[in-house]
Coordinates of C-alpha atoms and ligand atoms in Angstrom, one line a residue:
M1 CA 1.8 -6.4 -13.3
M2 CA 0.6 -2.3 -12.4
F3 CA -2.7 -1.1 -10.1
Y4 CA -4.0 1.9 -9.8
I5 CA -5.4 3.5 -6.2
S6 CA -6.9 6.5 -6.0
C7 CA -8.2 8.2 -3.5
P8 CA -10.8 10.6 -2.8
S9 CA -7.9 12.7 -1.5
G10 CA -6.7 12.2 -5.1
L11 CA -3.8 10.9 -4.8
V12 CA -2.1 8.5 -6.6
F13 CA -0.2 5.1 -4.8
E14 CA 0.5 3.1 -7.2
I15 CA 1.6 -1.4 -6.4
K16 CA 4.3 -2.7 -8.5
K17 CA 4.6 -5.6 -6.7
R18 CA 3.2 -7.6 -3.4
D19 CA 3.9 -10.1 -1.1
G20 CA 1.0 -9.9 1.5
L21 CA 0.0 -7.5 2.9
A22 CA 3.6 -5.5 2.4
R23 CA 3.3 -4.1 -1.3
I24 CA 5.9 -2.3 -3.6
G25 CA 4.2 1.0 -4.4
I26 CA 4.5 4.8 -6.4
L27 CA 3.1 7.3 -4.2
E28 CA 3.3 10.5 -6.7
L29 CA 3.3 13.5 -4.7
P30 CA 3.7 17.6 -5.7
H31 CA 6.8 17.0 -5.9
G32 CA 7.9 13.7 -7.5
K33 CA 7.8 10.4 -7.2
V34 CA 8.5 7.5 -4.8
E35 CA 8.8 4.0 -4.1
T36 CA 7.8 2.9 -1.0
P37 CA 8.6 1.1 1.1
A38 CA 10.1 3.9 1.9
L39 CA 12.1 5.9 4.8
M40 CA 12.0 9.5 5.7
P41 CA 14.6 11.0 7.0
V42 CA 13.8 13.6 9.7
I43 CA 15.6 16.8 8.7
N44 CA 16.1 18.9 11.7
P45 CA 15.7 22.6 10.5
K46 CA 18.0 24.2 13.4
I47 CA 20.9 22.7 12.6
E48 CA 22.0 20.7 9.2
L49 CA 23.5 17.7 10.1
I50 CA 23.6 16.2 6.5
P51 CA 23.0 18.2 3.1
P52 CA 19.3 16.7 2.4
R53 CA 21.2 16.8 -1.1
D54 CA 23.7 14.4 0.0
M55 CA 21.3 11.7 1.2
E56 CA 19.5 12.0 -1.9
G57 CA 22.8 10.1 -3.9
M58 CA 22.0 7.3 -0.8
G59 CA 18.5 6.2 -1.5
A60 CA 16.2 9.6 0.0
Q61 CA 13.4 9.9 -2.4
M62 CA 11.1 11.9 0.3
F63 CA 12.0 13.6 3.9
I64 CA 10.3 15.1 6.8
T65 CA 10.6 18.2 8.6
N66 CA 8.6 19.7 11.9
S67 CA 6.8 22.6 10.8
Y68 CA 6.1 23.1 14.6
I69 CA 10.1 23.6 15.1
I70 CA 10.1 26.1 12.3
M71 CA 6.7 28.3 13.0
G72 CA 8.5 28.2 16.6
S73 CA 11.6 30.1 15.5
A74 CA 11.2 33.3 14.4
E75 CA 13.8 33.8 12.1
L76 CA 13.6 30.1 10.9
R77 CA 9.5 30.6 10.1
E78 CA 9.7 34.4 8.2
R79 CA 12.3 32.7 5.2
A80 CA 10.3 29.4 5.4
V81 CA 6.4 31.2 4.5
E82 CA 8.9 33.2 2.4
E83 CA 10.9 30.6 0.3
G84 CA 8.9 28.1 1.0
I85 CA 10.1 24.4 2.4
H86 CA 11.8 23.1 -0.1
R87 CA 14.5 26.1 -0.1
V88 CA 14.8 26.5 2.8
L89 CA 15.6 23.0 3.8
G90 CA 17.1 22.6 0.2
T91 CA 15.9 19.8 -1.1
Y92 CA 13.3 19.3 -4.0
R93 CA 12.3 16.3 -3.4
P94 CA 8.8 15.7 -1.6
V95 CA 8.5 16.9 1.6
M96 CA 6.2 15.9 4.7
T97 CA 6.1 17.8 8.0
D98 CA 4.9 16.9 11.5
S99 CA 2.4 19.2 13.5
G100 CA 4.3 19.0 17.2
A101 CA 2.1 16.0 18.3
F102 CA 5.1 14.7 18.9
Q103 CA 6.2 17.5 20.8
G104 CA 2.7 17.4 23.7
H105 CA 4.1 13.3 23.9
I106 CA 7.6 15.0 25.0
Y107 CA 6.8 18.7 27.1
G108 CA 3.6 18.0 27.9
K109 CA 1.3 20.4 25.7
V110 CA 2.1 22.7 22.8
R111 CA 1.7 26.1 22.0
T112 CA -0.7 26.1 18.9
D113 CA -4.0 24.7 17.5
N114 CA -4.9 22.0 14.6
M115 CA -6.2 24.7 12.0
E116 CA -3.1 27.2 12.9
V117 CA -0.4 24.6 12.4
L118 CA -2.2 22.7 8.9
G119 CA -2.3 26.8 7.8
F120 CA 1.2 27.2 8.3
Q121 CA 2.0 24.3 6.7
R122 CA 0.2 25.1 3.8
D123 CA 2.1 28.0 3.3
L124 CA 5.3 26.1 3.5
G125 CA 4.1 24.2 0.2
V126 CA 4.7 21.0 1.8
D127 CA 3.9 17.5 -0.3
I128 CA 2.3 16.6 2.7
A129 CA 0.4 18.2 5.8
T130 CA 0.0 16.4 9.4
I131 CA -2.8 16.9 11.6
L132 CA -2.5 18.2 15.2
D133 CA -3.1 14.5 16.4
M134 CA -3.4 13.6 20.1
F135 CA -0.7 11.3 20.9
S136 CA -1.9 7.9 23.1
E137 CA 0.5 7.1 25.0
P138 CA 0.9 3.4 26.0
Y139 CA -0.1 3.8 29.3
F140 CA -3.3 5.9 29.0
T141 CA -6.5 4.5 31.0
E142 CA -9.0 2.8 28.0
K143 CA -10.9 5.8 28.7
E144 CA -7.9 8.5 28.0
A145 CA -6.7 6.5 24.9
R146 CA -10.5 7.4 23.3
H147 CA -10.8 10.5 24.0
S148 CA -7.1 11.1 22.2
V149 CA -8.8 9.1 19.4
E150 CA -12.6 10.9 19.7
E151 CA -10.4 14.2 19.7
T152 CA -8.4 13.7 17.1
Y153 CA -10.2 12.9 14.4
R154 CA -12.7 16.0 15.5
R155 CA -9.4 17.5 14.5
G156 CA -10.0 15.6 11.4
K157 CA -13.0 16.4 10.0
E158 CA -12.2 19.7 10.6
A159 CA -8.4 19.8 8.3
C160 CA -10.9 17.2 6.1
K161 CA -13.4 19.9 5.5
N162 CA -11.3 23.1 5.4
L163 CA -8.1 21.9 3.7
P164 CA -9.5 20.6 0.7
D165 CA -6.6 21.7 -1.4
I166 CA -3.2 19.7 -0.2
Y167 CA -2.7 16.1 0.7
L168 CA -3.0 15.6 4.7
A169 CA -1.4 12.7 6.9
G170 CA -4.6 10.9 9.1
P171 CA -2.9 9.8 12.3
V172 CA -4.0 6.6 14.0
Q173 CA -4.0 6.6 17.9
G174 CA -5.7 4.0 20.4
G175 CA -2.5 3.6 22.5
V176 CA -2.3 -0.3 22.9
Y177 CA -6.4 -0.4 23.2
E178 CA -6.6 -3.6 19.7
E179 CA -10.0 -2.1 19.1
L180 CA -9.8 1.0 19.9
R181 CA -7.0 1.3 17.2
T182 CA -9.3 -0.1 15.1
E183 CA -12.0 2.2 15.6
S184 CA -9.5 4.8 14.9
A185 CA -8.4 4.1 11.5
M186 CA -11.8 2.9 10.3
L187 CA -13.4 6.7 11.3
M188 CA -9.2 7.9 10.1
S189 CA -10.4 6.3 7.0
S190 CA -13.7 7.6 6.7
L191 CA -12.2 10.7 6.5
P192 CA -9.8 12.1 2.9
F193 CA -6.8 11.4 4.0
A194 CA -4.0 11.0 1.5
I195 CA -1.5 8.6 3.6
H196 CA -2.7 7.2 7.4
P197 CA 0.5 7.1 10.4
I198 CA 0.0 4.6 12.7
G199 CA 0.8 6.8 15.9
G200 CA 1.9 7.0 19.3
V201 CA 4.4 4.3 19.2
V202 CA 8.1 5.4 19.6
P203 CA 7.6 4.6 23.2
L204 CA 6.4 1.4 22.8
M205 CA 10.0 1.2 20.0
E206 CA 12.4 2.8 22.5
N207 CA 11.5 0.5 25.3
Y208 CA 11.6 -2.8 22.3
R209 CA 8.1 -3.7 23.6
Y210 CA 7.6 -5.2 19.5
G211 CA 5.1 -7.6 20.4
D212 CA 2.8 -4.7 21.2
L213 CA 4.3 -2.7 18.6
V214 CA 2.4 -5.6 16.9
K215 CA -0.6 -5.5 17.6
V216 CA -1.4 -1.6 17.4
I217 CA -0.5 -2.4 13.7
I218 CA -2.5 -4.7 13.0
S219 CA -5.3 -3.9 15.0
S220 CA -4.9 -0.4 13.0
K221 CA -4.2 -2.6 9.8
K222 CA -7.5 -4.0 10.2
G223 CA -9.6 -1.0 10.1
L224 CA -7.7 1.3 7.3
D225 CA -8.8 1.3 4.1
P226 CA -6.5 -1.1 2.1
S227 CA -5.9 1.7 -0.8
R228 CA -4.2 4.1 1.7
P229 CA -0.2 4.3 2.1
V230 CA 0.2 3.7 5.4
H231 CA 3.6 5.2 7.8
L232 CA 5.4 3.7 11.0
F233 CA 5.5 7.2 13.0
G234 CA 7.7 7.8 14.6
A235 CA 9.8 3.8 12.8
G236 CA 14.4 4.5 12.0
H237 CA 15.5 1.5 12.7
P238 CA 16.3 -1.0 9.9
M239 CA 16.0 -3.3 12.5
L240 CA 11.6 -2.7 12.8
F241 CA 11.5 -2.3 8.8
P242 CA 11.0 -5.5 7.5
L243 CA 8.7 -6.8 10.1
A244 CA 6.7 -2.9 10.2
A245 CA 6.8 -3.9 5.9
L246 CA 5.1 -7.6 6.5
L247 CA 2.0 -6.0 8.3
G248 CA 1.6 -3.7 5.4
C249 CA 3.9 -0.3 6.2
D250 CA 5.1 2.0 3.5
L251 CA 6.0 4.6 5.1
F252 CA 9.0 5.1 7.6
D253 CA 10.7 7.7 9.3
S254 CA 13.8 8.9 11.4
S255 CA 15.1 11.2 12.8
S256 CA 17.0 7.6 15.2
Y257 CA 20.3 7.7 11.9
A258 CA 21.0 11.2 13.4
K259 CA 20.4 11.0 17.4
Y260 CA 21.7 7.7 17.4
A261 CA 24.6 9.5 16.1
Y262 CA 25.3 11.6 18.4
D263 CA 25.2 9.0 20.7
N264 CA 27.7 7.4 18.8
R265 CA 26.0 4.6 18.7
L266 CA 26.2 2.6 15.0
M267 CA 22.5 0.6 14.3
F268 CA 22.9 -2.5 12.2
P269 CA 20.0 -4.7 10.8
W270 CA 20.8 -7.1 13.8
G271 CA 20.7 -4.1 16.5
T272 CA 22.6 -1.2 17.6
E273 CA 25.9 -1.2 18.5
K274 CA 28.1 2.0 21.1
L275 CA 31.4 2.5 19.0
E276 CA 33.0 3.3 22.6
N277 CA 32.4 -0.8 22.4
M278 CA 33.8 -2.6 18.3
E279 CA 37.3 -2.8 17.4
Y280 CA 35.8 -4.6 13.3
L281 CA 33.0 -2.3 11.7
P282 CA 30.9 -5.1 10.0
C283 CA 29.2 -3.2 7.6
T284 CA 30.2 -2.7 4.2
C285 CA 29.1 1.0 3.2
P286 CA 32.0 3.3 2.7
V287 CA 32.3 5.3 6.1
C288 CA 33.3 1.7 6.9
S289 CA 35.4 0.7 4.1
K290 CA 37.6 3.3 5.1
Y291 CA 38.0 3.8 8.5
T292 CA 38.6 1.9 11.5
A293 CA 36.3 2.3 14.6
K294 CA 39.0 3.5 16.6
E295 CA 39.6 6.2 13.4
L296 CA 36.4 7.3 14.6
R297 CA 36.8 7.2 17.6
K298 CA 39.4 9.8 17.5
M299 CA 37.6 12.1 15.4
P300 CA 36.5 15.4 15.8
E301 CA 33.4 15.4 17.3
K302 CA 31.3 17.3 14.9
K303 CA 33.3 14.7 12.1
R304 CA 32.8 11.2 13.9
H305 CA 29.0 12.4 14.3
R306 CA 28.3 13.8 10.7
L307 CA 29.7 10.0 9.2
I308 CA 27.8 8.0 12.5
A309 CA 24.7 9.5 10.4
L310 CA 25.7 8.1 6.9
H311 CA 26.5 4.9 8.4
N312 CA 23.1 4.0 9.9
L313 CA 21.4 5.6 6.7
Y314 CA 23.5 4.1 4.6
V315 CA 22.5 0.7 6.6
S316 CA 18.7 1.7 7.0
F317 CA 18.6 2.2 2.6
A318 CA 20.7 -1.0 2.2
E319 CA 17.3 -3.1 4.5
L320 CA 14.8 -0.8 2.6
R321 CA 16.2 -2.5 -0.5
R322 CA 16.5 -5.9 0.5
I323 CA 12.9 -5.9 1.4
K324 CA 12.3 -4.2 -1.7
E325 CA 13.9 -7.6 -3.5
A326 CA 12.5 -10.6 -0.6
I327 CA 8.6 -8.6 -1.8
R328 CA 9.8 -9.2 -5.5
K329 CA 10.8 -12.7 -4.4
G330 CA 7.9 -14.0 -2.2
N331 CA 9.9 -14.4 0.5
L332 CA 9.9 -11.3 2.8
W333 CA 8.7 -13.9 5.8
E334 CA 11.6 -15.9 5.3
M335 CA 13.8 -12.6 5.8
V336 CA 11.3 -11.6 9.3
E337 CA 12.1 -15.0 10.4
Q338 CA 15.3 -14.3 9.7
R339 CA 15.6 -10.7 11.6
A340 CA 13.6 -12.5 14.0
R341 CA 16.4 -14.7 15.6
T342 CA 19.1 -11.2 15.9
R343 CA 17.2 -10.5 19.0
P344 CA 14.3 -12.2 21.5
E345 CA 12.2 -8.5 21.4
L346 CA 11.7 -9.3 17.6
L347 CA 11.4 -12.6 17.9
D348 CA 8.5 -12.4 20.2
A349 CA 7.3 -10.1 17.2
L350 CA 7.6 -12.6 15.5
R351 CA 4.8 -14.9 17.3
T352 CA 2.6 -12.0 17.8
I353 CA 2.8 -11.8 14.3
L354 CA 1.5 -15.3 14.0
K355 CA -1.6 -15.3 16.6
Y356 CA -3.2 -12.5 13.6
G357 CA -3.0 -15.8 10.8
D358 CA -6.4 -15.4 10.5
Y359 CA -6.3 -11.9 9.2
L360 CA -3.2 -12.0 7.8
E361 CA -4.7 -15.2 6.3
R362 CA -6.8 -13.6 3.7
F363 CA -3.7 -11.3 1.7
E364 CA -1.4 -14.8 1.5
P365 CA -1.2 -15.5 -1.9
R366 CA -1.8 -20.0 -2.6
T367 CA 1.7 -19.7 -4.6
R368 CA 4.5 -18.4 -4.1
R369 CA 7.3 -17.9 -6.7
S370 CA 10.4 -18.9 -4.2
T371 CA 11.3 -22.0 -2.3
F372 CA 9.6 -22.6 0.9
L373 CA 12.8 -22.4 3.1
Y374 CA 12.7 -24.0 6.9
S375 CA 13.9 -21.3 9.3
G376 CA 12.0 -23.2 12.5
W377 CA 9.0 -24.3 13.9
E378 CA 7.2 -20.3 13.5
S379 CA 8.1 -20.9 9.2
L380 CA 5.4 -23.6 9.6
E381 CA 3.2 -21.2 11.3
R382 CA 3.2 -18.8 8.7
P383 CA -0.6 -18.3 7.4
G384 CA -0.1 -19.2 3.7
I385 CA 1.4 -22.5 4.8
K386 CA -0.5 -23.3 7.8
R387 CA -3.7 -22.7 5.4
A388 CA -1.8 -25.7 2.8
A389 CA -0.8 -28.0 5.2
R390 CA -4.7 -28.4 7.0
D391 CA -6.1 -28.2 2.8
A392 CA -3.1 -31.2 2.7
E393 CA -4.2 -32.9 5.9
R394 CA -8.0 -32.4 4.7
I395 CA -6.9 -34.0 1.7
A396 CA -5.0 -37.4 3.4
T397 CA -7.9 -38.0 5.9
E398 CA -10.9 -38.2 4.1
T399 CA -10.8 -41.7 2.0
P400 CA -7.8 -44.4 2.8
R401 CA -4.1 -44.1 2.6
K402 CA -1.6 -45.8 3.3
V403 CA 0.8 -43.5 5.4
L404 CA 4.5 -43.0 4.5
P405 CA 7.4 -42.2 7.2
E406 CA 8.6 -38.6 5.4
A407 CA 11.5 -38.6 2.6
E408 CA 13.4 -37.1 0.4
R409 CA 10.8 -35.0 -2.6
P410 CA 9.6 -35.8 -4.2
Y411 CA 8.0 -38.3 -2.9
S412 CA 6.8 -39.8 -6.3
R413 CA 10.5 -40.5 -7.6
T414 CA 11.6 -40.7 -3.6
Y415 CA 8.9 -44.4 -3.1
A416 CA 8.3 -44.5 -7.0
D417 CA 9.1 -48.6 -6.2
L418 CA 5.6 -48.6 -4.2
L419 CA 3.7 -46.5 -6.0
K420 CA 3.5 -50.2 -8.0
E421 CA 1.3 -51.2 -5.3
K422 CA -2.8 -50.3 -6.1
K423 CA -3.3 -48.4 -3.6
S424 CA -3.3 -44.2 -2.1
F425 CA -0.8 -43.2 -0.5
A426 CA 0.3 -40.1 2.5
V427 CA 3.3 -39.3 3.8
N428 CA 4.0 -38.0 7.4
S429 CA 5.6 -34.8 6.3
P430 CA 7.1 -32.4 8.9
F431 CA 3.8 -29.9 7.0
G432 CA 2.1 -32.8 8.1
L433 CA 0.2 -35.6 6.0
V434 CA 0.1 -35.0 3.0
P435 CA -1.1 -36.5 -0.2
M436 CA 1.8 -38.7 -2.7
E437 CA -0.8 -36.2 -5.7
L438 CA 0.5 -32.7 -4.2
D439 CA 4.3 -33.8 -4.2
S440 CA 5.0 -31.8 -6.7
T441 CA 2.5 -28.5 -6.1
Y442 CA 3.3 -25.8 -3.6
P443 CA 4.6 -25.3 -0.8
F444 CA 5.2 -29.4 -0.3
G445 CA 7.1 -29.7 -4.1
Q446 CA 8.9 -26.2 -3.9
S447 CA 10.1 -27.1 0.3
I448 CA 13.8 -27.7 1.6
F449 CA 13.9 -28.5 5.7
P450 CA 17.9 -29.3 7.7
E451 CA 18.3 -32.9 7.7
I452 CA 18.6 -32.5 11.5
P453 CA 14.6 -31.9 12.6
D454 CA 13.5 -29.6 15.0
K455 CA 11.9 -31.2 18.3
E456 CA 8.8 -29.4 17.6
V457 CA 9.3 -31.5 14.2
V458 CA 9.9 -34.1 15.5
E459 CA 7.3 -34.7 18.4
N460 CA 4.5 -33.5 15.1
I461 CA 5.8 -36.6 12.8
E462 CA 5.3 -38.8 15.8
E463 CA 2.0 -38.2 17.2
R464 CA 0.6 -38.0 13.3
E465 CA 3.0 -41.0 13.3
R466 CA 1.2 -43.7 15.9
G467 CA -2.3 -45.6 14.7
A468 CA -1.2 -43.9 11.2
L469 CA 1.3 -46.2 9.7
Q470 CA -1.3 -49.6 9.8
D471 CA -1.2 -50.6 5.9
I472 CA -5.1 -51.2 3.3
P473 CA -5.7 -52.9 0.9
E474 CA -5.3 -52.5 -2.9
E475 CA -8.2 -51.3 -5.2
D476 CA -8.5 -50.4 -8.4
I477 CA -7.3 -46.2 -8.8
D478 CA -4.7 -44.3 -11.3
R479 CA -2.8 -42.6 -10.0
D480 CA -3.5 -39.9 -13.6
I481 CA -6.6 -39.0 -12.3
E482 CA -6.5 -39.1 -8.4
Q483 CA -3.3 -36.5 -8.8
V484 CA -5.7 -34.2 -11.3
R485 CA -8.2 -34.1 -8.1
A486 CA -6.7 -33.7 -5.6
I487 CA -5.0 -30.7 -7.1
A488 CA -8.8 -29.2 -7.8
K489 CA -9.6 -29.6 -4.4
F490 CA -6.6 -28.5 -2.5
Q491 CA -6.6 -25.3 -5.0
F492 CA -10.8 -24.6 -5.9
G493 CA -11.9 -26.9 -2.9
D494 CA -13.9 -29.9 -2.8
E495 CA -17.1 -27.9 -4.8
G496 CA -14.8 -26.3 -7.2
A497 CA -13.0 -29.4 -7.6
T498 CA -15.9 -31.5 -8.3
L499 CA -17.6 -29.3 -10.9
L500 CA -15.0 -28.9 -13.2
L501 CA -14.3 -32.6 -13.3
K502 CA -17.6 -33.7 -13.5
G503 CA -17.1 -36.7 -16.5
E504 CA -15.0 -37.8 -18.2
I505 CA -11.3 -36.7 -17.4
S506 CA -8.1 -37.3 -19.8
V507 CA -4.6 -36.2 -19.7
I508 CA -2.0 -35.1 -21.9
K509 CA 1.4 -35.2 -20.4
S510 CA 4.8 -33.7 -21.2
K511 CA 6.6 -35.4 -23.7
K512 CA 10.1 -34.4 -21.6
T513 CA 8.8 -34.4 -18.1
G514 CA 6.4 -37.0 -18.2
K515 CA 4.3 -35.0 -15.5
I516 CA 0.4 -33.8 -16.7
R517 CA 0.6 -30.2 -18.9
N518 CA -3.6 -30.3 -19.4
V519 CA -6.8 -31.5 -18.2
F520 CA -9.4 -32.5 -20.2
V521 CA -13.2 -33.4 -19.1
D522 CA -15.1 -35.1 -21.5
G523 CA -13.5 -33.9 -24.2
E524 CA -13.1 -30.3 -23.7
H525 CA -9.7 -28.4 -22.1
V526 CA -10.4 -27.3 -18.2
L527 CA -7.6 -26.8 -16.7
S528 CA -3.4 -26.9 -17.5
L529 CA -1.0 -27.5 -14.8
R530 CA 1.8 -25.0 -14.0
A531 CA 5.3 -27.1 -13.7
E532 CA 6.5 -24.6 -11.4
D533 CA 4.8 -24.4 -8.6
G534 CA 2.6 -27.4 -9.4
F535 CA -0.4 -25.1 -9.6
Y536 CA -3.9 -25.1 -11.9
T537 CA -4.7 -22.3 -14.7
L538 CA -8.2 -21.9 -15.9
K539 CA -9.5 -22.6 -18.8
I540 CA -12.8 -20.9 -19.8
A541 CA -14.4 -24.4 -20.1
G542 CA -13.6 -25.0 -16.9
G543 CA -14.7 -21.2 -15.6
R544 CA -17.9 -22.4 -16.9
R545 CA -18.1 -25.0 -14.7
L546 CA -17.8 -22.9 -11.8
L547 CA -20.5 -20.4 -12.7
E548 CA -22.5 -23.8 -11.7
A549 CA -21.6 -22.7 -7.9
K550 CA -23.4 -21.7 -5.6
Y551 CA -23.1 -17.1 -6.7
P552 CA -21.3 -15.2 -5.6
R553 CA -18.9 -18.3 -5.0
Y554 CA -14.9 -18.0 -7.5
R555 CA -16.7 -14.6 -8.6
I556 CA -15.8 -11.4 -9.4
V557 CA -19.0 -9.7 -10.6
V558 CA -18.5 -6.7 -12.7
S559 CA -21.0 -3.9 -12.9
D560 CA -19.3 -2.5 -16.8
G561 CA -17.0 -3.6 -19.2
D562 CA -18.5 -6.6 -21.0
E563 CA -17.3 -6.3 -23.9
F564 CA -14.1 -5.4 -23.8
I565 CA -13.5 -8.2 -20.8
R566 CA -14.9 -10.7 -23.3
E567 CA -12.2 -9.8 -25.8
G568 CA -9.4 -10.3 -23.4
K569 CA -8.8 -7.2 -21.5
N570 CA -8.0 -6.9 -17.9
V571 CA -10.9 -6.1 -15.3
F572 CA -10.4 -3.0 -13.8
A573 CA -10.9 -2.0 -10.0
K574 CA -13.7 0.4 -10.1
F575 CA -15.4 -2.5 -11.5
V576 CA -16.2 -4.6 -9.6
E577 CA -18.5 -4.8 -7.7
D578 CA -19.1 -8.2 -5.7
V579 CA -16.0 -10.7 -5.2
D580 CA -16.0 -14.4 -3.3
E581 CA -14.7 -13.6 -0.1
N582 CA -12.6 -16.9 -0.1
L583 CA -10.3 -15.7 -2.8
R584 CA -6.8 -15.1 -2.0
P585 CA -4.4 -13.0 -4.6
M586 CA -3.1 -15.1 -7.5
D587 CA -6.1 -17.2 -7.1
E588 CA -8.0 -18.3 -10.3
C589 CA -11.3 -17.0 -10.6
I590 CA -14.0 -15.9 -13.0
V591 CA -15.6 -12.9 -14.0
V592 CA -19.2 -11.9 -14.9
N593 CA -21.4 -9.9 -15.3
K594 CA -24.8 -8.1 -13.0
K595 CA -26.8 -10.8 -14.9
D596 CA -23.9 -13.6 -13.7
E597 CA -22.9 -14.5 -17.2
L598 CA -19.7 -15.6 -17.8
L599 CA -17.1 -12.7 -19.8
A600 CA -14.1 -14.5 -18.6
V601 CA -11.0 -16.6 -16.9
G602 CA -8.7 -14.2 -14.9
Q603 CA -6.5 -14.4 -12.2
V604 CA -6.7 -11.9 -8.7
I605 CA -4.4 -9.2 -7.8
L606 CA -6.5 -8.3 -4.8
N607 CA -8.3 -10.0 -2.5
R608 CA -12.4 -9.0 -1.5
E609 CA -11.9 -5.9 0.4
E610 CA -8.4 -5.0 -1.6
A611 CA -10.8 -5.5 -4.7
L612 CA -14.0 -3.1 -3.1
Y613 CA -12.0 -0.3 -1.8
F614 CA -9.5 0.4 -4.8
S615 CA -10.7 2.8 -7.1
K616 CA -8.8 2.3 -10.2
G617 CA -6.4 -0.4 -11.7
V618 CA -6.6 -4.0 -12.0
A619 CA -7.8 -6.5 -9.9
V620 CA -8.4 -9.5 -12.6
K621 CA -5.2 -10.1 -14.9
V622 CA -8.3 -12.1 -18.2
R623 CA -6.4 -15.2 -19.2
E624 CA -9.1 -15.5 -21.6
G625 CA -12.2 -13.4 -22.9
A626 CA -15.2 -15.7 -22.9
K627 CA -16.9 -15.0 -26.7
K628 CA -20.8 -14.2 -27.1
A629 CA -22.2 -17.8 -27.6
Ligands
LIG701 N1 6.2 11.6 15.6 C1 6.1 10.0 16.6 N2 4.8 9.9 16.6 C2 4.5 10.4 16.5 C3 2.6 10.7 16.9 O1 1.9 9.6 16.9 N3 2.0 11.6 15.5 C4 2.7 12.8 15.3 N4 2.2 13.5 15.3 N5 4.5 13.0 15.8 C5 4.8 11.7 15.4
LIG702 ZN1 29.0 1.1 7.4

């Protein structure tokens, strides 16, 4: 899967894989491509701790340095303007520069202005220049925070107007005021910025206020153009990378690797350790493999600092590779839950994330490639899982069912004997009441729980059990048809299920597994069932049936390209006019033109807000085109 996003700024950001808001993307900059999520090590132009070339060998693809510091040093300034930033730093990879806003935060003021520091960054030949934003402190009153938002926006407008030819970073400010953050994000997104850093968060990170950090990231993301890369300003601790990536942050920058090293502190995915308190080094990086803690302590200071900085970077890049692998496999939530167990503040961050389920749910696919692994009650609160549980319970409670206790999966095997009774069944599972027919459908059929359940899970099961375990009379039912219907309701909702299955239903089963493969209605092949996750793929005959739903339900509406789409070519975001807001990434959909004629059936890659914002790349992977009647 590949699609391109081209910002009004001209920046190309290509998404290769996604998992909810998290994404693996390719950022194309003048000095080369960068795969995100990426960490930009901060280079201090005054002190070389580790040469950029060495960092490139460890996984650094892009760097960040501070133009304000360079500008303030007569010697550096002249060299940098003469030779360009890349020669001065000793790298030919992309370089982003910061503006001095952070120095404003530390020293209270800066000796430059927006256009001066931007002009200087342009003269250095940087890949991305940052405007002089106004840092909103977390202790700011709402009025003060609003002032920093408005002033940052004013400077953003000034920058975009006067420097239309370079890539600019437009930071989001607004302190800890969520509505103000969203407003700032919307204002900055309305300008042709290449990337959006989320600013003013360093004090939150320094004070382990991770719950507040989550609020700030989510409220900023809500207002940002979803097609632009997001940078979490000053986030350099690997402990924060998984949750920030889960919330849709694409870039990180770190001076922490060096700052912590000067302080003899080692970073790990689970936190920070002081060298003086360590006897064993629980790490496989080249530094920790070669030296003991004692040897590091006895070393000359300069060498020790360099080695600890190297360790800090190795650990950080390894964590980013784990995150990318998790995005690829669709199990980043699991990784965040595991990491949350390493520090109470991270657990607070996770629990705060779960409060924003309504927003996050819109980006959550209904099915994933990875098995659902339970790691605590928070796993059941993941927005995509909660939605699935709610939908299943609705189906389980709309008609009388005999409720069975939780058992080994697949339930249909464990309860094979009982299923001879002509009754509908549901299982009182840790997810909630699950109809027997959804036994092989994600997440119910692809899930693992501990045999010894948590108290919260037991309590929920017991509560549902009260009054639910009564028997029901036998009736005439066809289990295959029941299953066909339940999965259709689960995946397409009641309206879709009714339209898709109106008529006489018949099925074809796999000879090998005995499972349903294809669903026919009045002799037409309407749906196929995927064995891996128990979800349907839509056939053209099914698409025709969904076309009966009220506009724009189930639809991606395109303005152009009818002929190509009818031939089975993918739908590009550029042509998308309208999208059903109920569609989620990876859902089955129908593609129609403006006259509401069916062009194809396929799988959406983007949800509504993404498909409308992205101006290039694939919005729908078409499965089958509709030949002209
Ligand atoms: N570095 C860390 N935080 C910030 C911020 O809010 N703005 C800028 N420009 N740089 C930062
Ligand atoms: Zn190490």
